[in-house]
């Protein structure tokens, strides 16, 4: 896929009074819906979706999923049960977490490839990893067990973790809303056969044009969403995805102004280190 490697600011921002695409966490549990009614260069029109088969998990009042990035980490280490519980207590719609495979073949929740003392996570057992990080390291199933009513966005960090991750997620597919994402797009597609789960591709670079984006989508027919770096969001490409019934999430949002701007875009959700920014702004809408 042709991409531009430099990052771009959003073209055509509009006032914060523009309406946004209505989404609920349960949208990721069913078939993708066809987007409509949005013009990439003018204020976003309201788009109503049919009631999701498993009901709205946002309480019916929010228009964009607020997804906590690795939990709330202000007072807790990231990707820990305590960080997840803090996010749940805030009232988020979903939690994003990262899965790697430990040396004892467990799907453990850890973002970085290397520990602070320079060792590879894949070469450490779960107990050794916990010792290196200075806190308990949960497995994927332990995290899923604490919350069944929200969206879990599970990022597979390496191909080695794919099989163990899917083995766990298949057990929870009937009771949990799960979105699997990865920067390894071929991995997303080759494992995207269980229709009880939803699949998304992470993008850190912007496709060069509409043809490049279409080519990527054609190679990845299992996709239900694309997860964009905020700095490479492009309003025209977001509209193109909606035309194909594919939702968009974004990550990497930093300032309060950037968080507020997300409400003006056809985003189904934002993965954020600061869910409080969106929760406070969303309550005023």
Tab-separated table of C-alpha atoms in Angstrom:
chain	number	residue	atom	x	y	z
A	1	UNK	CA	0.000	0.000	0.000
A	2	UNK	CA	1.304	3.414	-0.891
A	3	UNK	CA	1.463	5.684	2.130
A	4	UNK	CA	2.850	9.042	3.040
A	5	UNK	CA	5.281	8.695	5.882
A	6	UNK	CA	4.934	12.174	7.300
A	7	UNK	CA	1.971	12.966	9.537
A	8	UNK	CA	-0.795	15.367	8.565
A	9	UNK	CA	-3.107	17.655	10.469
A	10	UNK	CA	-6.809	17.227	9.881
A	11	UNK	CA	-8.204	19.115	6.908
A	12	UNK	CA	-11.505	20.915	7.139
A	13	UNK	CA	-12.219	21.021	10.868
A	14	UNK	CA	-15.662	22.386	11.619
A	15	UNK	CA	-17.351	23.803	14.701
A	16	UNK	CA	-17.761	21.624	17.771
A	17	UNK	CA	-21.534	21.959	17.387
A	18	UNK	CA	-21.461	19.562	14.418
A	19	UNK	CA	-23.085	16.227	15.149
A	20	UNK	CA	-21.236	12.911	15.083
A	21	UNK	CA	-21.900	9.330	14.092
A	22	UNK	CA	-23.882	7.500	16.750
A	23	UNK	CA	-22.030	4.411	17.937
A	24	UNK	CA	-22.396	1.864	20.672
A	25	UNK	CA	-19.962	-0.744	21.890
A	26	UNK	CA	-22.294	-3.456	20.663
A	27	UNK	CA	-21.794	-2.244	17.094
A	28	UNK	CA	-18.597	-4.290	17.177
A	29	UNK	CA	-20.523	-7.458	18.013
A	30	UNK	CA	-22.621	-7.586	14.864
A	31	UNK	CA	-22.224	-7.122	11.154
A	32	UNK	CA	-20.770	-3.802	9.931
A	33	UNK	CA	-23.360	-1.173	9.079
A	34	UNK	CA	-23.343	0.941	5.974
A	35	UNK	CA	-22.541	4.591	6.772
A	36	UNK	CA	-24.433	7.355	5.022
A	37	UNK	CA	-25.153	11.041	5.067
A	38	UNK	CA	-21.694	12.472	5.648
A	39	UNK	CA	-19.869	14.951	3.462
A	40	UNK	CA	-16.078	15.016	4.053
A	41	UNK	CA	-15.747	18.749	3.410
A	42	UNK	CA	-18.852	20.134	5.114
A	43	UNK	CA	-20.401	19.827	8.617
A	44	UNK	CA	-21.177	16.260	9.559
A	45	UNK	CA	-24.824	15.280	9.255
A	46	UNK	CA	-26.484	13.172	11.911
A	47	UNK	CA	-26.549	9.483	11.047
A	48	UNK	CA	-28.883	7.235	13.018
A	49	UNK	CA	-28.213	3.532	13.164
A	50	UNK	CA	-30.705	0.800	13.956
A	51	UNK	CA	-30.715	-0.484	17.503
A	52	UNK	CA	-27.894	-2.962	17.910
A	53	UNK	CA	-28.998	-6.525	18.551
A	54	UNK	CA	-27.255	-6.615	21.920
A	55	UNK	CA	-28.308	-3.113	22.978
A	56	UNK	CA	-26.405	0.118	23.497
A	57	UNK	CA	-23.606	-0.090	26.016
A	58	UNK	CA	-23.213	3.688	26.125
A	59	UNK	CA	-26.520	4.291	27.835
A	60	UNK	CA	-28.068	5.715	24.695
A	61	UNK	CA	-26.785	9.228	25.349
A	62	UNK	CA	-23.262	9.284	23.968
A	63	UNK	CA	-22.370	9.599	20.314
A	64	UNK	CA	-18.824	8.222	20.346
A	65	UNK	CA	-17.238	5.359	22.235
A	66	UNK	CA	-14.740	6.417	24.903
A	67	UNK	CA	-12.088	3.707	25.112
A	68	UNK	CA	-9.484	3.810	27.853
A	69	UNK	CA	-5.943	3.205	26.565
A	70	UNK	CA	-4.406	0.457	28.726
A	71	UNK	CA	-6.723	1.480	31.563
A	72	UNK	CA	-6.418	4.591	33.719
A	73	UNK	CA	-2.743	4.860	34.560
A	74	UNK	CA	-2.500	8.049	36.620
A	75	UNK	CA	-2.269	6.034	39.840
A	76	UNK	CA	-1.865	2.500	38.504
A	77	UNK	CA	0.609	0.735	36.210
A	78	UNK	CA	-0.751	0.377	32.673
A	79	UNK	CA	-2.372	-2.865	31.542
A	80	UNK	CA	-3.094	-3.996	35.091
A	81	UNK	CA	-6.382	-5.061	36.621
A	82	UNK	CA	-6.246	-2.002	38.861
A	83	UNK	CA	-5.879	0.313	35.846
A	84	UNK	CA	-8.803	-1.410	34.125
A	85	UNK	CA	-10.994	-1.189	37.220
A	86	UNK	CA	-10.220	2.531	37.500
A	87	UNK	CA	-11.356	2.981	33.891
A	88	UNK	CA	-14.557	1.049	34.504
A	89	UNK	CA	-15.262	3.210	37.566
A	90	UNK	CA	-14.956	6.333	35.394
A	91	UNK	CA	-17.715	5.072	33.116
A	92	UNK	CA	-15.808	4.375	29.895
A	93	UNK	CA	-17.365	2.365	27.079
A	94	UNK	CA	-14.325	0.219	26.378
A	95	UNK	CA	-10.768	-0.672	27.294
A	96	UNK	CA	-7.804	-1.138	24.953
A	97	UNK	CA	-5.057	-3.541	25.970
A	98	UNK	CA	-2.010	-5.250	24.452
A	99	UNK	CA	-1.214	-8.961	24.289
A	100	UNK	CA	2.194	-10.599	24.073
A	101	UNK	CA	3.207	-14.208	24.557
A	102	UNK	CA	5.358	-14.991	27.576
A	103	UNK	CA	8.037	-17.677	27.678
A	104	UNK	CA	5.586	-19.986	29.458
A	105	UNK	CA	3.134	-19.562	26.534
A	106	UNK	CA	0.634	-17.312	28.295
A	107	UNK	CA	-1.132	-14.362	26.620
A	108	UNK	CA	0.026	-11.637	28.995
A	109	UNK	CA	-0.971	-7.979	28.898
A	110	UNK	CA	2.130	-5.930	28.188
A	111	UNK	CA	2.760	-3.188	25.639
A	112	UNK	CA	6.534	-2.940	25.410
A	113	UNK	CA	8.747	-5.557	23.776
A	114	UNK	CA	11.590	-4.906	26.203
A	115	UNK	CA	11.439	-4.622	30.000
A	116	UNK	CA	13.065	-1.651	31.787
A	117	UNK	CA	16.110	-3.813	32.553
A	118	UNK	CA	16.582	-4.661	28.869
A	119	UNK	CA	15.129	-8.168	28.629
A	120	UNK	CA	12.698	-9.332	25.954
A	121	UNK	CA	9.204	-10.046	27.229
A	122	UNK	CA	8.978	-13.158	25.055
A	123	UNK	CA	11.948	-14.678	26.887
A	124	UNK	CA	10.448	-14.219	30.343
A	125	UNK	CA	7.844	-16.256	32.164
A	126	UNK	CA	4.863	-14.421	33.549
A	127	UNK	CA	6.377	-14.426	37.045
A	128	UNK	CA	9.722	-13.186	35.742
A	129	UNK	CA	7.963	-10.436	33.817
A	130	UNK	CA	6.057	-9.362	36.921
A	131	UNK	CA	9.315	-9.193	38.838
A	132	UNK	CA	10.956	-7.139	36.087
A	133	UNK	CA	8.037	-4.686	35.905
A	134	UNK	CA	7.493	-4.465	39.646
A	135	UNK	CA	3.801	-5.351	39.581
A	136	UNK	CA	1.531	-8.316	38.785
A	137	UNK	CA	0.997	-8.958	35.078
A	138	UNK	CA	-2.501	-10.170	34.201
A	139	UNK	CA	-3.315	-12.699	31.543
A	140	UNK	CA	-5.937	-11.897	28.931
A	141	UNK	CA	-8.595	-14.107	30.511
A	142	UNK	CA	-8.059	-12.531	33.932
A	143	UNK	CA	-8.784	-9.113	32.447
A	144	UNK	CA	-11.866	-10.268	30.554
A	145	UNK	CA	-13.245	-11.821	33.731
A	146	UNK	CA	-13.532	-8.447	35.490
A	147	UNK	CA	-15.792	-6.794	32.884
A	148	UNK	CA	-18.321	-8.253	30.486
A	149	UNK	CA	-20.504	-5.223	29.748
A	150	UNK	CA	-18.090	-3.053	27.747
A	151	UNK	CA	-15.951	-3.273	24.639
A	152	UNK	CA	-12.537	-4.928	24.876
A	153	UNK	CA	-10.135	-3.746	22.167
A	154	UNK	CA	-7.395	-6.379	22.177
A	155	UNK	CA	-4.270	-5.487	20.223
A	156	UNK	CA	-2.109	-8.436	19.193
A	157	UNK	CA	1.452	-7.152	19.399
A	158	UNK	CA	3.252	-10.012	17.640
A	159	UNK	CA	2.379	-12.975	15.400
A	160	UNK	CA	3.615	-15.279	18.163
A	161	UNK	CA	0.752	-14.142	20.388
A	162	UNK	CA	-2.021	-14.677	17.830
A	163	UNK	CA	-2.917	-18.317	18.450
A	164	UNK	CA	-3.008	-18.075	22.250
A	165	UNK	CA	-4.970	-14.827	22.058
A	166	UNK	CA	-7.613	-16.282	19.757
A	167	UNK	CA	-7.912	-19.406	21.868
A	168	UNK	CA	-8.904	-17.241	24.832
A	169	UNK	CA	-11.121	-14.859	22.873
A	170	UNK	CA	-13.118	-17.659	21.287
A	171	UNK	CA	-14.136	-18.748	24.785
A	172	UNK	CA	-15.426	-15.256	25.584
A	173	UNK	CA	-16.982	-14.418	22.222
A	174	UNK	CA	-20.494	-15.322	23.336
A	175	UNK	CA	-20.472	-13.166	26.460
A	176	UNK	CA	-18.167	-10.238	25.630
A	177	UNK	CA	-17.893	-7.545	22.961
A	178	UNK	CA	-14.411	-7.959	21.505
A	179	UNK	CA	-12.510	-6.060	18.843
A	180	UNK	CA	-9.160	-7.535	17.770
A	181	UNK	CA	-6.664	-5.114	16.236
A	182	UNK	CA	-3.063	-5.215	15.059
A	183	UNK	CA	-0.491	-3.399	12.972
A	184	UNK	CA	0.158	-6.842	11.431
A	185	UNK	CA	-2.599	-6.564	8.832
A	186	UNK	CA	-1.997	-9.981	7.301
A	187	UNK	CA	-2.355	-11.439	10.783
A	188	UNK	CA	-5.705	-9.697	11.224
A	189	UNK	CA	-6.992	-11.216	8.005
A	190	UNK	CA	-5.664	-14.748	8.429
A	191	UNK	CA	-7.183	-14.965	11.918
A	192	UNK	CA	-10.388	-13.081	11.102
A	193	UNK	CA	-12.630	-16.042	10.462
A	194	UNK	CA	-14.647	-16.123	13.704
A	195	UNK	CA	-17.636	-13.879	12.973
A	196	UNK	CA	-18.477	-13.582	16.655
A	197	UNK	CA	-15.377	-11.388	16.948
A	198	UNK	CA	-14.658	-8.085	15.212
A	199	UNK	CA	-11.376	-7.174	13.515
A	200	UNK	CA	-9.626	-3.873	12.909
A	201	UNK	CA	-6.417	-2.670	11.250
A	202	UNK	CA	-4.172	-0.158	12.997
A	203	UNK	CA	-2.749	2.600	10.782
A	204	UNK	CA	0.152	4.860	11.781
A	205	UNK	CA	0.559	6.300	8.259
A	206	UNK	CA	-2.065	7.746	5.966
A	207	UNK	CA	-2.857	5.981	2.680
A	208	UNK	CA	-1.665	8.174	-0.170
A	209	UNK	CA	-5.054	8.299	-1.882
A	210	UNK	CA	-8.473	6.665	-2.176
A	211	UNK	CA	-7.128	3.928	-4.448
A	212	UNK	CA	-4.503	2.929	-1.881
A	213	UNK	CA	-7.115	2.713	0.863
A	214	UNK	CA	-9.435	0.658	-1.344
A	215	UNK	CA	-6.586	-1.711	-2.175
A	216	UNK	CA	-5.928	-2.259	1.525
A	217	UNK	CA	-9.606	-2.888	2.241
A	218	UNK	CA	-9.855	-5.347	-0.641
A	219	UNK	CA	-6.984	-7.327	0.862
A	220	UNK	CA	-8.660	-7.333	4.289
A	221	UNK	CA	-12.317	-8.303	3.792
A	222	UNK	CA	-12.747	-9.260	7.466
A	223	UNK	CA	-12.279	-5.685	8.688
A	224	UNK	CA	-15.086	-3.982	10.578
A	225	UNK	CA	-13.044	-0.895	11.460
A	226	UNK	CA	-9.791	0.984	10.922
A	227	UNK	CA	-7.931	2.447	13.901
A	228	UNK	CA	-6.075	5.611	12.889
A	229	UNK	CA	-3.295	7.615	14.484
A	230	UNK	CA	-4.974	10.961	15.197
A	231	UNK	CA	-2.237	12.906	13.418
A	232	UNK	CA	-2.869	11.163	10.097
A	233	UNK	CA	-6.666	11.321	10.094
A	234	UNK	CA	-8.107	12.487	6.801
A	235	UNK	CA	-11.760	13.503	6.591
A	236	UNK	CA	-12.167	12.330	2.988
A	237	UNK	CA	-10.754	8.886	3.788
A	238	UNK	CA	-13.033	8.566	6.816
A	239	UNK	CA	-15.967	9.215	4.517
A	240	UNK	CA	-14.679	6.615	2.078
A	241	UNK	CA	-14.645	4.038	4.874
A	242	UNK	CA	-18.210	4.894	5.844
A	243	UNK	CA	-19.270	4.362	2.245
A	244	UNK	CA	-17.937	0.818	2.564
A	245	UNK	CA	-19.631	0.223	5.915
A	246	UNK	CA	-16.385	0.343	7.894
A	247	UNK	CA	-16.099	2.308	11.108
A	248	UNK	CA	-13.145	4.403	12.265
A	249	UNK	CA	-11.515	4.714	15.672
A	250	UNK	CA	-8.472	6.805	16.505
A	251	UNK	CA	-5.649	6.785	19.039
A	252	UNK	CA	-2.879	9.226	19.937
A	253	UNK	CA	-5.156	12.102	20.944
A	254	UNK	CA	-3.308	14.278	23.465
A	255	UNK	CA	-4.734	17.716	24.249
A	256	UNK	CA	-8.185	18.729	25.426
A	257	UNK	CA	-8.647	20.585	22.151
A	258	UNK	CA	-7.833	17.460	20.127
A	259	UNK	CA	-10.250	15.414	22.218
A	260	UNK	CA	-13.010	17.970	21.680
A	261	UNK	CA	-12.309	18.031	17.937
A	262	UNK	CA	-12.969	14.289	17.748
A	263	UNK	CA	-16.661	14.954	18.364
A	264	UNK	CA	-16.830	16.789	15.032
A	265	UNK	CA	-15.573	13.808	13.037
A	266	UNK	CA	-17.287	10.620	11.840
A	267	UNK	CA	-15.444	8.543	14.434
A	268	UNK	CA	-17.096	5.640	16.205
A	269	UNK	CA	-14.646	5.863	19.087
A	270	UNK	CA	-11.478	7.333	20.560
A	271	UNK	CA	-8.779	5.350	22.358
A	272	UNK	CA	-7.344	7.742	24.911
A	273	UNK	CA	-5.026	8.116	27.894
A	274	UNK	CA	-7.423	10.815	29.125
A	275	UNK	CA	-10.971	9.442	29.054
A	276	UNK	CA	-11.959	12.148	31.532
A	277	UNK	CA	-11.460	14.771	28.791
A	278	UNK	CA	-14.100	13.096	26.643
A	279	UNK	CA	-16.409	12.156	29.491
A	280	UNK	CA	-16.592	15.748	30.718
A	281	UNK	CA	-17.038	17.169	27.217
A	282	UNK	CA	-19.550	14.536	26.148
A	283	UNK	CA	-21.756	15.230	29.176
A	284	UNK	CA	-22.228	18.805	27.966
A	285	UNK	CA	-23.408	17.845	24.485
